[in-house]
mmCIF file of N, CA, C and O in Angstrom:
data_model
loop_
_atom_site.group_PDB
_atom_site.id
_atom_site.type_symbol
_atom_site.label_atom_id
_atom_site.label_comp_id
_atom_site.label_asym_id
_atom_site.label_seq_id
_atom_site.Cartn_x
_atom_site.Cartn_y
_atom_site.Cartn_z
ATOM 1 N N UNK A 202 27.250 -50.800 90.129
ATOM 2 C CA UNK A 202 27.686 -51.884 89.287
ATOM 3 C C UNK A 202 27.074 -53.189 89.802
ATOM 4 O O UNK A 202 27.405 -53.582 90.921
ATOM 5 N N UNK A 203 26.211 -53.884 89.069
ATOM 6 C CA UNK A 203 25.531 -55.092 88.854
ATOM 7 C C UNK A 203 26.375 -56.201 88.710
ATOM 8 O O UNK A 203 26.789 -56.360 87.561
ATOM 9 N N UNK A 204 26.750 -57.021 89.554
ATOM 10 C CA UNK A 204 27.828 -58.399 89.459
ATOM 11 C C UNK A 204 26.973 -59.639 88.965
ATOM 12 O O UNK A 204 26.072 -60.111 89.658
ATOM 13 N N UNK A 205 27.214 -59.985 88.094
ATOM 14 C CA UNK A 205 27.161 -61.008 87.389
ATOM 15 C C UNK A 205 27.559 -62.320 87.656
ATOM 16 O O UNK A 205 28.634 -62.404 88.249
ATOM 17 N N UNK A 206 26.956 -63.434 87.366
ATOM 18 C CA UNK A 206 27.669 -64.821 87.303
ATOM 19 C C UNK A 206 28.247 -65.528 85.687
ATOM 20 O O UNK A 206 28.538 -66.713 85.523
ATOM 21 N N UNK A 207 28.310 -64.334 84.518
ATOM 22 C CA UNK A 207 28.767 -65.008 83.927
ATOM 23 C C UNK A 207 27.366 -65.810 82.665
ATOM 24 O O UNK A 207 26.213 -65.539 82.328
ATOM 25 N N UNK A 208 28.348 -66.811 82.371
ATOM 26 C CA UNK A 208 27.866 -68.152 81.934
ATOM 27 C C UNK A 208 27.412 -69.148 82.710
ATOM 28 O O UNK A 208 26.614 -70.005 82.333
ATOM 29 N N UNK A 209 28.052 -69.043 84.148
ATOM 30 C CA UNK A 209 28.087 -70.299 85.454
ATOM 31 C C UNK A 209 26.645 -70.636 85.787
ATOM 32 O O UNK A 209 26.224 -71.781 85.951
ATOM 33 N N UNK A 210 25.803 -69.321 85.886
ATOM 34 C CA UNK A 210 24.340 -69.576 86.277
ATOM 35 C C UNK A 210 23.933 -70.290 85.264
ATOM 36 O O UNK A 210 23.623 -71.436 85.591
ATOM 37 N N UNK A 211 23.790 -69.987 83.895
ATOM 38 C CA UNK A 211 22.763 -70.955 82.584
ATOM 39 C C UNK A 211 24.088 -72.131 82.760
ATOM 40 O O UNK A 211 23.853 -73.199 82.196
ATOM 41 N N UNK A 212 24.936 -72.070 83.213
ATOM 42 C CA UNK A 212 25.428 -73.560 83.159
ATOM 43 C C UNK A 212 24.565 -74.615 83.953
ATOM 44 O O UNK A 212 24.046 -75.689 83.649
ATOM 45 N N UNK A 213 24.646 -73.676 85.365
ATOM 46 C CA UNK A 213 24.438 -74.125 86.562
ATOM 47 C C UNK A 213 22.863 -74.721 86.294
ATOM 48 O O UNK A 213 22.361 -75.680 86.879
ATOM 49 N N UNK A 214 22.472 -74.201 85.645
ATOM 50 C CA UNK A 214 20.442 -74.202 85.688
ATOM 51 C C UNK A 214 20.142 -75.107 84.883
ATOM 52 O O UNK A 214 19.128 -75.783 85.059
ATOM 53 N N UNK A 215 21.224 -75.354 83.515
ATOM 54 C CA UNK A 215 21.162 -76.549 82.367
ATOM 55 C C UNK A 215 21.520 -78.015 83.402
ATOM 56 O O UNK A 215 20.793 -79.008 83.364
ATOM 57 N N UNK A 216 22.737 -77.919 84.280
ATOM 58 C CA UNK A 216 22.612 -78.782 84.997
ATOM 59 C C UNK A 216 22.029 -79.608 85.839
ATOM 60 O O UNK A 216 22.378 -80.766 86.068
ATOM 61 N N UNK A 217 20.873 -78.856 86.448
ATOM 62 C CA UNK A 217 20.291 -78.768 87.972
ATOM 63 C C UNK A 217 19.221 -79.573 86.645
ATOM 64 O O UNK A 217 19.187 -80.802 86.583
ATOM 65 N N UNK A 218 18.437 -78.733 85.698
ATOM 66 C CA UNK A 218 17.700 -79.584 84.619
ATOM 67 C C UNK A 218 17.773 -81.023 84.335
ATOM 68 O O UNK A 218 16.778 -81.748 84.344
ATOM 69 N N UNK A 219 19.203 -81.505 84.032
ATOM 70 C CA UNK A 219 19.422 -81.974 83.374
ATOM 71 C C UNK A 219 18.890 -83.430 84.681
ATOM 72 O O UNK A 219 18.055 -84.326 84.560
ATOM 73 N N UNK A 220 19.986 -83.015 86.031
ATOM 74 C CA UNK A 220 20.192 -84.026 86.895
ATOM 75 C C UNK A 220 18.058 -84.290 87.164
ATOM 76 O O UNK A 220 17.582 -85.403 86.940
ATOM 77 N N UNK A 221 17.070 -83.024 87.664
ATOM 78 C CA UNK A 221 15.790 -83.498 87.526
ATOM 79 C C UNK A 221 15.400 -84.073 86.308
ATOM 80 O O UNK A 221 14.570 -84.888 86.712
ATOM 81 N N UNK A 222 15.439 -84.198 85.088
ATOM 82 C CA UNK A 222 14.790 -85.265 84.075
ATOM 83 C C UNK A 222 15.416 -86.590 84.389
ATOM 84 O O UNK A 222 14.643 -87.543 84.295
ATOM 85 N N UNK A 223 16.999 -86.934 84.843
ATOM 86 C CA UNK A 223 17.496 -88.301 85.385
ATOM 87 C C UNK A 223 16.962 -88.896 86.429
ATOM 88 O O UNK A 223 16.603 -90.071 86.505
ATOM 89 N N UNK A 224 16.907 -87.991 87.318
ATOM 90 C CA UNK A 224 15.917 -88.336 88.609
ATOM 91 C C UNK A 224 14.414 -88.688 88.408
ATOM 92 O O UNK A 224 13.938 -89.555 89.140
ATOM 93 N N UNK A 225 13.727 -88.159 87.589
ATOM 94 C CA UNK A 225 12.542 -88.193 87.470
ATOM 95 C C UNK A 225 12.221 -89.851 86.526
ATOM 96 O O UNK A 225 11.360 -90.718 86.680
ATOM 97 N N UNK A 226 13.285 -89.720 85.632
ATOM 98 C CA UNK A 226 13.362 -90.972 84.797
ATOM 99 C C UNK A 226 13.676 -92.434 85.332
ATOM 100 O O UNK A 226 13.023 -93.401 84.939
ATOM 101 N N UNK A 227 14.680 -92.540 86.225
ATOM 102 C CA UNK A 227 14.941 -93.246 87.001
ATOM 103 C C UNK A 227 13.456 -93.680 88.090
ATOM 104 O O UNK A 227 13.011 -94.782 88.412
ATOM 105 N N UNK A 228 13.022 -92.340 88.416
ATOM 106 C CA UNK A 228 11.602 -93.155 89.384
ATOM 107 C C UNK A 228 11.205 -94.030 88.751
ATOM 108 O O UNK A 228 11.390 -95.245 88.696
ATOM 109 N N UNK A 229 10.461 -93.108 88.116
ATOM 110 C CA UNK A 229 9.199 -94.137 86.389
ATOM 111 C C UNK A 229 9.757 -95.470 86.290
ATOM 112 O O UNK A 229 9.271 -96.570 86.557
ATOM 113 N N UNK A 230 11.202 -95.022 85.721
ATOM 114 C CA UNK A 230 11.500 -96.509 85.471
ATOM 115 C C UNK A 230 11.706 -97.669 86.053
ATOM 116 O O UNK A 230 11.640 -98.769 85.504
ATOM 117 N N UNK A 231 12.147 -97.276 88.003
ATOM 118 C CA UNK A 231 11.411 -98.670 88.732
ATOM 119 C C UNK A 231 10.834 -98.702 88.806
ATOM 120 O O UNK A 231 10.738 -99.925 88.905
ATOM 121 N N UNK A 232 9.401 -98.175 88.947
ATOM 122 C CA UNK A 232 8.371 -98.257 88.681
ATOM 123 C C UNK A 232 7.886 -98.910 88.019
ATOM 124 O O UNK A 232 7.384 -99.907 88.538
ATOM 125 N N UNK A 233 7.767 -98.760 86.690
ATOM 126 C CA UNK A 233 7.445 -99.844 85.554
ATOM 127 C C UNK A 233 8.160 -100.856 85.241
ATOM 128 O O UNK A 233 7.942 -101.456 84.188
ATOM 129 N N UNK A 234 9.268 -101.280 86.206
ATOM 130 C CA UNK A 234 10.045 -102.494 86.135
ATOM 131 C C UNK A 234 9.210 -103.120 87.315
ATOM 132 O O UNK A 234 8.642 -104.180 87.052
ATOM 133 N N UNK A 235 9.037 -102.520 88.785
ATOM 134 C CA UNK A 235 8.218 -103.383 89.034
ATOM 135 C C UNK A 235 6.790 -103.971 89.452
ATOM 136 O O UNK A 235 6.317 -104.818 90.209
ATOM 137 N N UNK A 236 6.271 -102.758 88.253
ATOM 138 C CA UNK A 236 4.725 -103.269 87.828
ATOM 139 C C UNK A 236 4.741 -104.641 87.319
ATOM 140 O O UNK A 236 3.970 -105.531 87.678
ATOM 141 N N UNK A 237 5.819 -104.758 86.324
ATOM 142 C CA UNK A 237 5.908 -105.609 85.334
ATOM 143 C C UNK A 237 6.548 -107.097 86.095
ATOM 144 O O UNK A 237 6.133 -108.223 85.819
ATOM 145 N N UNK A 238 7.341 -106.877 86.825
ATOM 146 C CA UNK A 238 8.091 -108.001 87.445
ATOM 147 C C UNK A 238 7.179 -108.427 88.957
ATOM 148 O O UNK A 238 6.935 -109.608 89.201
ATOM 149 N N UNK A 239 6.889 -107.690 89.571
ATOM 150 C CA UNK A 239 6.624 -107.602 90.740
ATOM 151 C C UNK A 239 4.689 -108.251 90.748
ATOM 152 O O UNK A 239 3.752 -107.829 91.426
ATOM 153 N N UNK A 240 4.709 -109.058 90.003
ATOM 154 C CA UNK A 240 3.248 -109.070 90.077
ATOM 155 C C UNK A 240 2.267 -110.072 90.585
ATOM 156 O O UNK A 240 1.050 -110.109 90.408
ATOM 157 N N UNK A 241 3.290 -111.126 91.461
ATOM 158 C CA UNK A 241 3.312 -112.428 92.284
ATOM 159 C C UNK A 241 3.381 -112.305 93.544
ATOM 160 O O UNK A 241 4.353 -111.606 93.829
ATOM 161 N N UNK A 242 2.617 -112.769 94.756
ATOM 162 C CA UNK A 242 3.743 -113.085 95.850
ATOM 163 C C UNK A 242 3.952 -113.981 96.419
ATOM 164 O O UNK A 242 2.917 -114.547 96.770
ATOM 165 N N UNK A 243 4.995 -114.534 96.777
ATOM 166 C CA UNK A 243 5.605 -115.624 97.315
ATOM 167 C C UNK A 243 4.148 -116.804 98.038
ATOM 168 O O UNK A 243 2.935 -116.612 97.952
ATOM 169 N N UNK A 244 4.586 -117.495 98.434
ATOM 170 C CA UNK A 244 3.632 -118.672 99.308
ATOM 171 C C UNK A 244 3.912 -117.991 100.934
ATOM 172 O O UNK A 244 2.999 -117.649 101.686
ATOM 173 N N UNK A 245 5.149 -117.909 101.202
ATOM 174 C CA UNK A 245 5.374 -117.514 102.755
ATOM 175 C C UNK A 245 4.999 -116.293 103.272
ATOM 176 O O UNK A 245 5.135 -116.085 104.478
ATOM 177 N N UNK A 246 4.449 -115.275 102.378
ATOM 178 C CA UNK A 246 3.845 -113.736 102.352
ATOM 179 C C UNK A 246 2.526 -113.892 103.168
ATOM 180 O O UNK A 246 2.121 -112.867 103.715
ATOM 181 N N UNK A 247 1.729 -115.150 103.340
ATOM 182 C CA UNK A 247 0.253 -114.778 103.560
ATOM 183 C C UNK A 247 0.737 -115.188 104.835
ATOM 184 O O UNK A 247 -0.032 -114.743 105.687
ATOM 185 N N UNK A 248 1.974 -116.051 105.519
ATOM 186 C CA UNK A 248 2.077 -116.826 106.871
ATOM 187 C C UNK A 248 2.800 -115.516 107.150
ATOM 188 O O UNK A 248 1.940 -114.883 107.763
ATOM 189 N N UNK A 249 3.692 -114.870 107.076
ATOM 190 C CA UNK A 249 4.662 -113.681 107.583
ATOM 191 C C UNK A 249 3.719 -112.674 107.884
ATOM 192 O O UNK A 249 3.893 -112.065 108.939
ATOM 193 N N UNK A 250 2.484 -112.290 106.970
ATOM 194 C CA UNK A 250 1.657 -111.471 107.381
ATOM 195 C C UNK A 250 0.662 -111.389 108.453
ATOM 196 O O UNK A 250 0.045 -110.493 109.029
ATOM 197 N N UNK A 251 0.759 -112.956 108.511
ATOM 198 C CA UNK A 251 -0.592 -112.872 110.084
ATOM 199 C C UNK A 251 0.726 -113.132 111.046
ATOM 200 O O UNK A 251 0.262 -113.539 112.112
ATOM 201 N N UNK A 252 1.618 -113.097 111.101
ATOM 202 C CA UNK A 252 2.739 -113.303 112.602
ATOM 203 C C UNK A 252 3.304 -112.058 112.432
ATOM 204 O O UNK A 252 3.930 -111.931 113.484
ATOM 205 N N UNK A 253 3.521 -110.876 111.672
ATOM 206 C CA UNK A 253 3.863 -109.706 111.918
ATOM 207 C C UNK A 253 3.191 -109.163 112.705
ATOM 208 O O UNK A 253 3.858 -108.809 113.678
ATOM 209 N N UNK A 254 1.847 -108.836 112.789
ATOM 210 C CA UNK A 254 0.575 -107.329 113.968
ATOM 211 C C UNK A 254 1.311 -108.207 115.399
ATOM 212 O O UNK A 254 1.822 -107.425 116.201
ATOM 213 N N UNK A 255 1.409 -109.684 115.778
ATOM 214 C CA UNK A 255 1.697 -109.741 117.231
ATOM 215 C C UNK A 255 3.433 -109.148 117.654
ATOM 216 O O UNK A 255 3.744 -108.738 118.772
ATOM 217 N N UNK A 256 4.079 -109.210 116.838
ATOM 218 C CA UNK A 256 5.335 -109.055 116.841
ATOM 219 C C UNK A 256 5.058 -107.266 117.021
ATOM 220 O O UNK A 256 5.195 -106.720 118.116
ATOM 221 N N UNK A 257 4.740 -106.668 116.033
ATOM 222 C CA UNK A 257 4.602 -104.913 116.433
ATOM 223 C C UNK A 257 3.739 -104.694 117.206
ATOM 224 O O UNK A 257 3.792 -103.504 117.518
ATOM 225 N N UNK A 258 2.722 -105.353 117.845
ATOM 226 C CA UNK A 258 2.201 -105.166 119.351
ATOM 227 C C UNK A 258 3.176 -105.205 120.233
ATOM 228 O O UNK A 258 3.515 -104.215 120.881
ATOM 229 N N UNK A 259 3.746 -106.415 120.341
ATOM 230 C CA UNK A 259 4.972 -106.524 121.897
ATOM 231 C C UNK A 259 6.201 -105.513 121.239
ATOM 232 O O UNK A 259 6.950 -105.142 122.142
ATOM 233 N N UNK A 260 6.442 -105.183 120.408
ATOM 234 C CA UNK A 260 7.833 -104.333 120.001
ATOM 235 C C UNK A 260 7.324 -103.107 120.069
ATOM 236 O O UNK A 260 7.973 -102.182 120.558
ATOM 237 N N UNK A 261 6.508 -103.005 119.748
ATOM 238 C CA UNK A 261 5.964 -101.070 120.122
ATOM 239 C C UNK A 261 5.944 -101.032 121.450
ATOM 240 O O UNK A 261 6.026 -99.877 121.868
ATOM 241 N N UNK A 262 5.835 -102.180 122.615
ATOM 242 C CA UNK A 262 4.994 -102.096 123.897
ATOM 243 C C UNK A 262 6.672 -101.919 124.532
ATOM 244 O O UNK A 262 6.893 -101.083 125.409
ATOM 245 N N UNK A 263 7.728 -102.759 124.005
ATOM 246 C CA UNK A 263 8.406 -102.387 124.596
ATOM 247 C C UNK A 263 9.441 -101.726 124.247
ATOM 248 O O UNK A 263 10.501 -101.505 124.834
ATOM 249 N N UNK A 264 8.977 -101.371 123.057
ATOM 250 C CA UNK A 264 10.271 -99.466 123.005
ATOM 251 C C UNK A 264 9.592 -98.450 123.897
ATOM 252 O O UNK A 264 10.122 -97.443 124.367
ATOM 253 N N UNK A 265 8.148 -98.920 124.087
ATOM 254 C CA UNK A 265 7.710 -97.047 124.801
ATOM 255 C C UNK A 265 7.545 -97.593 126.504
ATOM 256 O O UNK A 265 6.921 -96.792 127.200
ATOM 257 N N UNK A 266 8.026 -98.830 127.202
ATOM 258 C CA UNK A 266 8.351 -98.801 128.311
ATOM 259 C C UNK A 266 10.005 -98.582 128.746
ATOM 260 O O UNK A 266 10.387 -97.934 129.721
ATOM 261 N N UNK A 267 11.023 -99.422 127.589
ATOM 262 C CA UNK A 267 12.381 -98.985 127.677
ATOM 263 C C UNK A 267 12.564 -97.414 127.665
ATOM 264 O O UNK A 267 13.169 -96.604 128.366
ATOM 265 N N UNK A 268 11.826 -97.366 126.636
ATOM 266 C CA UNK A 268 12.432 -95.341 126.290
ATOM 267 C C UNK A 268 11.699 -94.912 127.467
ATOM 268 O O UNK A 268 12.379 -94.051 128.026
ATOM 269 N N UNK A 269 10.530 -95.142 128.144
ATOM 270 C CA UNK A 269 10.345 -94.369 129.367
ATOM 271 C C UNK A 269 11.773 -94.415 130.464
ATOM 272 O O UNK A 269 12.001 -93.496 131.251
ATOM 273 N N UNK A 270 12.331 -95.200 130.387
ATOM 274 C CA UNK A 270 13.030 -95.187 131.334
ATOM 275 C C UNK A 270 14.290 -94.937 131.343
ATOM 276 O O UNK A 270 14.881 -94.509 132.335
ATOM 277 N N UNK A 271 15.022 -95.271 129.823
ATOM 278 C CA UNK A 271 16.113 -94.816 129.225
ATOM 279 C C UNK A 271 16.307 -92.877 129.019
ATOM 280 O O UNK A 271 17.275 -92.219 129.400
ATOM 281 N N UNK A 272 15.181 -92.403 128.383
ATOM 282 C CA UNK A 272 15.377 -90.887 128.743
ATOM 283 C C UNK A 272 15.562 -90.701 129.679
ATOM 284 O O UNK A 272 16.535 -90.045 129.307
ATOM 285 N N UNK A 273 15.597 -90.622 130.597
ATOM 286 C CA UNK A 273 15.919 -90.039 132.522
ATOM 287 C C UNK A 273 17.524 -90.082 132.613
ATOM 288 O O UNK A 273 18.180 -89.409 133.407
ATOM 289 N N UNK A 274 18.241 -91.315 131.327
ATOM 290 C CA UNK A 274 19.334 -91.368 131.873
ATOM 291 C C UNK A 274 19.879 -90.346 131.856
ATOM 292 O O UNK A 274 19.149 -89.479 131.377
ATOM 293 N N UNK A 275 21.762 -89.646 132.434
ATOM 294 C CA UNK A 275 22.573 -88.633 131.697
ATOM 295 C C UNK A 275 23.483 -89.366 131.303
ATOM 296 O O UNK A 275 24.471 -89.671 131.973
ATOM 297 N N UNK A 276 23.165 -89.839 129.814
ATOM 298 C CA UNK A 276 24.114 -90.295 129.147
ATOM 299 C C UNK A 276 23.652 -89.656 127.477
ATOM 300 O O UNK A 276 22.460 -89.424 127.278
ATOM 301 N N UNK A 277 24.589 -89.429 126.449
ATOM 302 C CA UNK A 277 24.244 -89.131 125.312
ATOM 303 C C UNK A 277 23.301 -89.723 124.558
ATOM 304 O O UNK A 277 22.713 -90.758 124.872
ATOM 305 N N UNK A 278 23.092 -88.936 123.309
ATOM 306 C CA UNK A 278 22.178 -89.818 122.344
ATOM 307 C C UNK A 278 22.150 -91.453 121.885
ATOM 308 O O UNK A 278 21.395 -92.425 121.913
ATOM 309 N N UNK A 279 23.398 -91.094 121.476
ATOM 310 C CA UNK A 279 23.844 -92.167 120.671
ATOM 311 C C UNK A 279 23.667 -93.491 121.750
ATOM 312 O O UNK A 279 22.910 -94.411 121.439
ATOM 313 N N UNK A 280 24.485 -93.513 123.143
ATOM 314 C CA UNK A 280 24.218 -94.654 124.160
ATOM 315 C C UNK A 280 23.273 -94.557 124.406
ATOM 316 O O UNK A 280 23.069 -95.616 124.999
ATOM 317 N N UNK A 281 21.891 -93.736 124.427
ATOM 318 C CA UNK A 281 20.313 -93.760 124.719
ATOM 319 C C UNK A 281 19.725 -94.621 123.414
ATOM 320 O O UNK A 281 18.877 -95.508 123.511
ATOM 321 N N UNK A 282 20.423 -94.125 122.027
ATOM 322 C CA UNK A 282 19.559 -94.523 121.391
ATOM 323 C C UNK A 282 19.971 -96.434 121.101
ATOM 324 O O UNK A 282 19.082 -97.200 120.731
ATOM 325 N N UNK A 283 21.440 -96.921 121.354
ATOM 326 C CA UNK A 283 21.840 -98.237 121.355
ATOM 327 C C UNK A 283 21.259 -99.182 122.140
ATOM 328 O O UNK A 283 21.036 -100.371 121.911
ATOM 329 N N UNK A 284 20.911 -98.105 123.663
ATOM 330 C CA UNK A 284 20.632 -99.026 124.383
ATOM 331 C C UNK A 284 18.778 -99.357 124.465
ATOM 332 O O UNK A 284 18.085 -100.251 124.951
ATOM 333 N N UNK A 285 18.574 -98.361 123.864
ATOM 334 C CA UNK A 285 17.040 -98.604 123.104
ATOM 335 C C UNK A 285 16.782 -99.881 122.434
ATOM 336 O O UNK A 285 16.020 -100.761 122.834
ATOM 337 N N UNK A 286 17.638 -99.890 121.162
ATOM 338 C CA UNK A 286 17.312 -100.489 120.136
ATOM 339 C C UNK A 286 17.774 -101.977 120.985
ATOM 340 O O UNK A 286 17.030 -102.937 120.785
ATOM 341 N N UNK A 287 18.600 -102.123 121.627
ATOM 342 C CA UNK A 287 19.095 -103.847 122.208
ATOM 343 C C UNK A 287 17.868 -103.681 123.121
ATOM 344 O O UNK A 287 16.798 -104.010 122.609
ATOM 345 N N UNK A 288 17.839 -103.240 124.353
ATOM 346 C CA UNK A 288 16.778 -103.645 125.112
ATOM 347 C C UNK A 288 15.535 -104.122 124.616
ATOM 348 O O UNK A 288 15.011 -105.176 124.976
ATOM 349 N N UNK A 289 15.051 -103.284 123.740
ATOM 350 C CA UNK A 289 13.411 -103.399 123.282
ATOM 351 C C UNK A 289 13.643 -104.678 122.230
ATOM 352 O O UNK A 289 12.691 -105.426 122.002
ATOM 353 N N UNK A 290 15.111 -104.933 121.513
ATOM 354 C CA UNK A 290 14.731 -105.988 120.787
ATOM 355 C C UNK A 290 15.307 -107.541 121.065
ATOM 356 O O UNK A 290 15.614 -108.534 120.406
ATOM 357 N N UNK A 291 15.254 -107.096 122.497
ATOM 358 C CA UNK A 291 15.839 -108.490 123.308
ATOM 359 C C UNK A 291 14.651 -108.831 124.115
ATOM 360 O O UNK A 291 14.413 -110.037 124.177
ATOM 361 N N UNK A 292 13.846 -108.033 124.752
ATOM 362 C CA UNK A 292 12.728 -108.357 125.595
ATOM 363 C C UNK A 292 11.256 -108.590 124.210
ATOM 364 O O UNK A 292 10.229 -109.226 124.446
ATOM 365 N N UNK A 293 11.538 -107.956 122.978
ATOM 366 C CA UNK A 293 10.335 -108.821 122.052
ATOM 367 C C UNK A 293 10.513 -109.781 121.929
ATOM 368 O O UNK A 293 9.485 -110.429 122.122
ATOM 369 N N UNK A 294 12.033 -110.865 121.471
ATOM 370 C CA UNK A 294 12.714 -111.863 121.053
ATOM 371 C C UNK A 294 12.584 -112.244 121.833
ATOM 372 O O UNK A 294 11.871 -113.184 121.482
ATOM 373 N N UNK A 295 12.768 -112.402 123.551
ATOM 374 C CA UNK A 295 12.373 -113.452 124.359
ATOM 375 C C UNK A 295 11.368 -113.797 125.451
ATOM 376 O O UNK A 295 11.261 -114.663 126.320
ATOM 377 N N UNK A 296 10.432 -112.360 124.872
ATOM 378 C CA UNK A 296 9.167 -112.877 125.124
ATOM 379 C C UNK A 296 8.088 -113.693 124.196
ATOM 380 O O UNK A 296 7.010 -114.049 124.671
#
């Protein structure tokens, strides 16, 4: 004897359908909202862009000297990964 789902599966499959054409529609459509809107940029975009590369030079330089030294600890993730994120973004900020 062959067990069945019924109706539940073509429910289930009309659904799963239904939710990918919403999903798919929803992309497109920010999308083409902000082709359409998005087609300016600010005055402060060209100054933010040349002071960002020095900022992710010293912030990359010092997550991968903190985390050298923070893994060794025995303490959990979560206090490895807090004390990551403050250290490395206290020694970019005041250097």
């Amino acid at each position: 004897m062959v067990l069945g789902c019924g109706g539940f599966c073509a429910y289930l499959s009309r659904w799963w359908a239904v939710c990918s054409v919403l999903a798919w529609s929803a992309a497109i459509c920010l999308l083409s909202l902000g082709q359409r809107f998005l087609t300016t940029s600010p005055r402060w975009l060209s100054k933010v862009n040349t002071l960002i590369y020095p900022f992710y030079i010293l912030h990359q330089t010092a997550i991968v000297v903190c985390a050298f030294h923070i893994v060794k600890w025995d303490a959990g993730i979560g206090i490895k990964l807090v004390a990551l994120l403050a250290s490395s973004l206290s020694i970019t900020v005041f250097l």
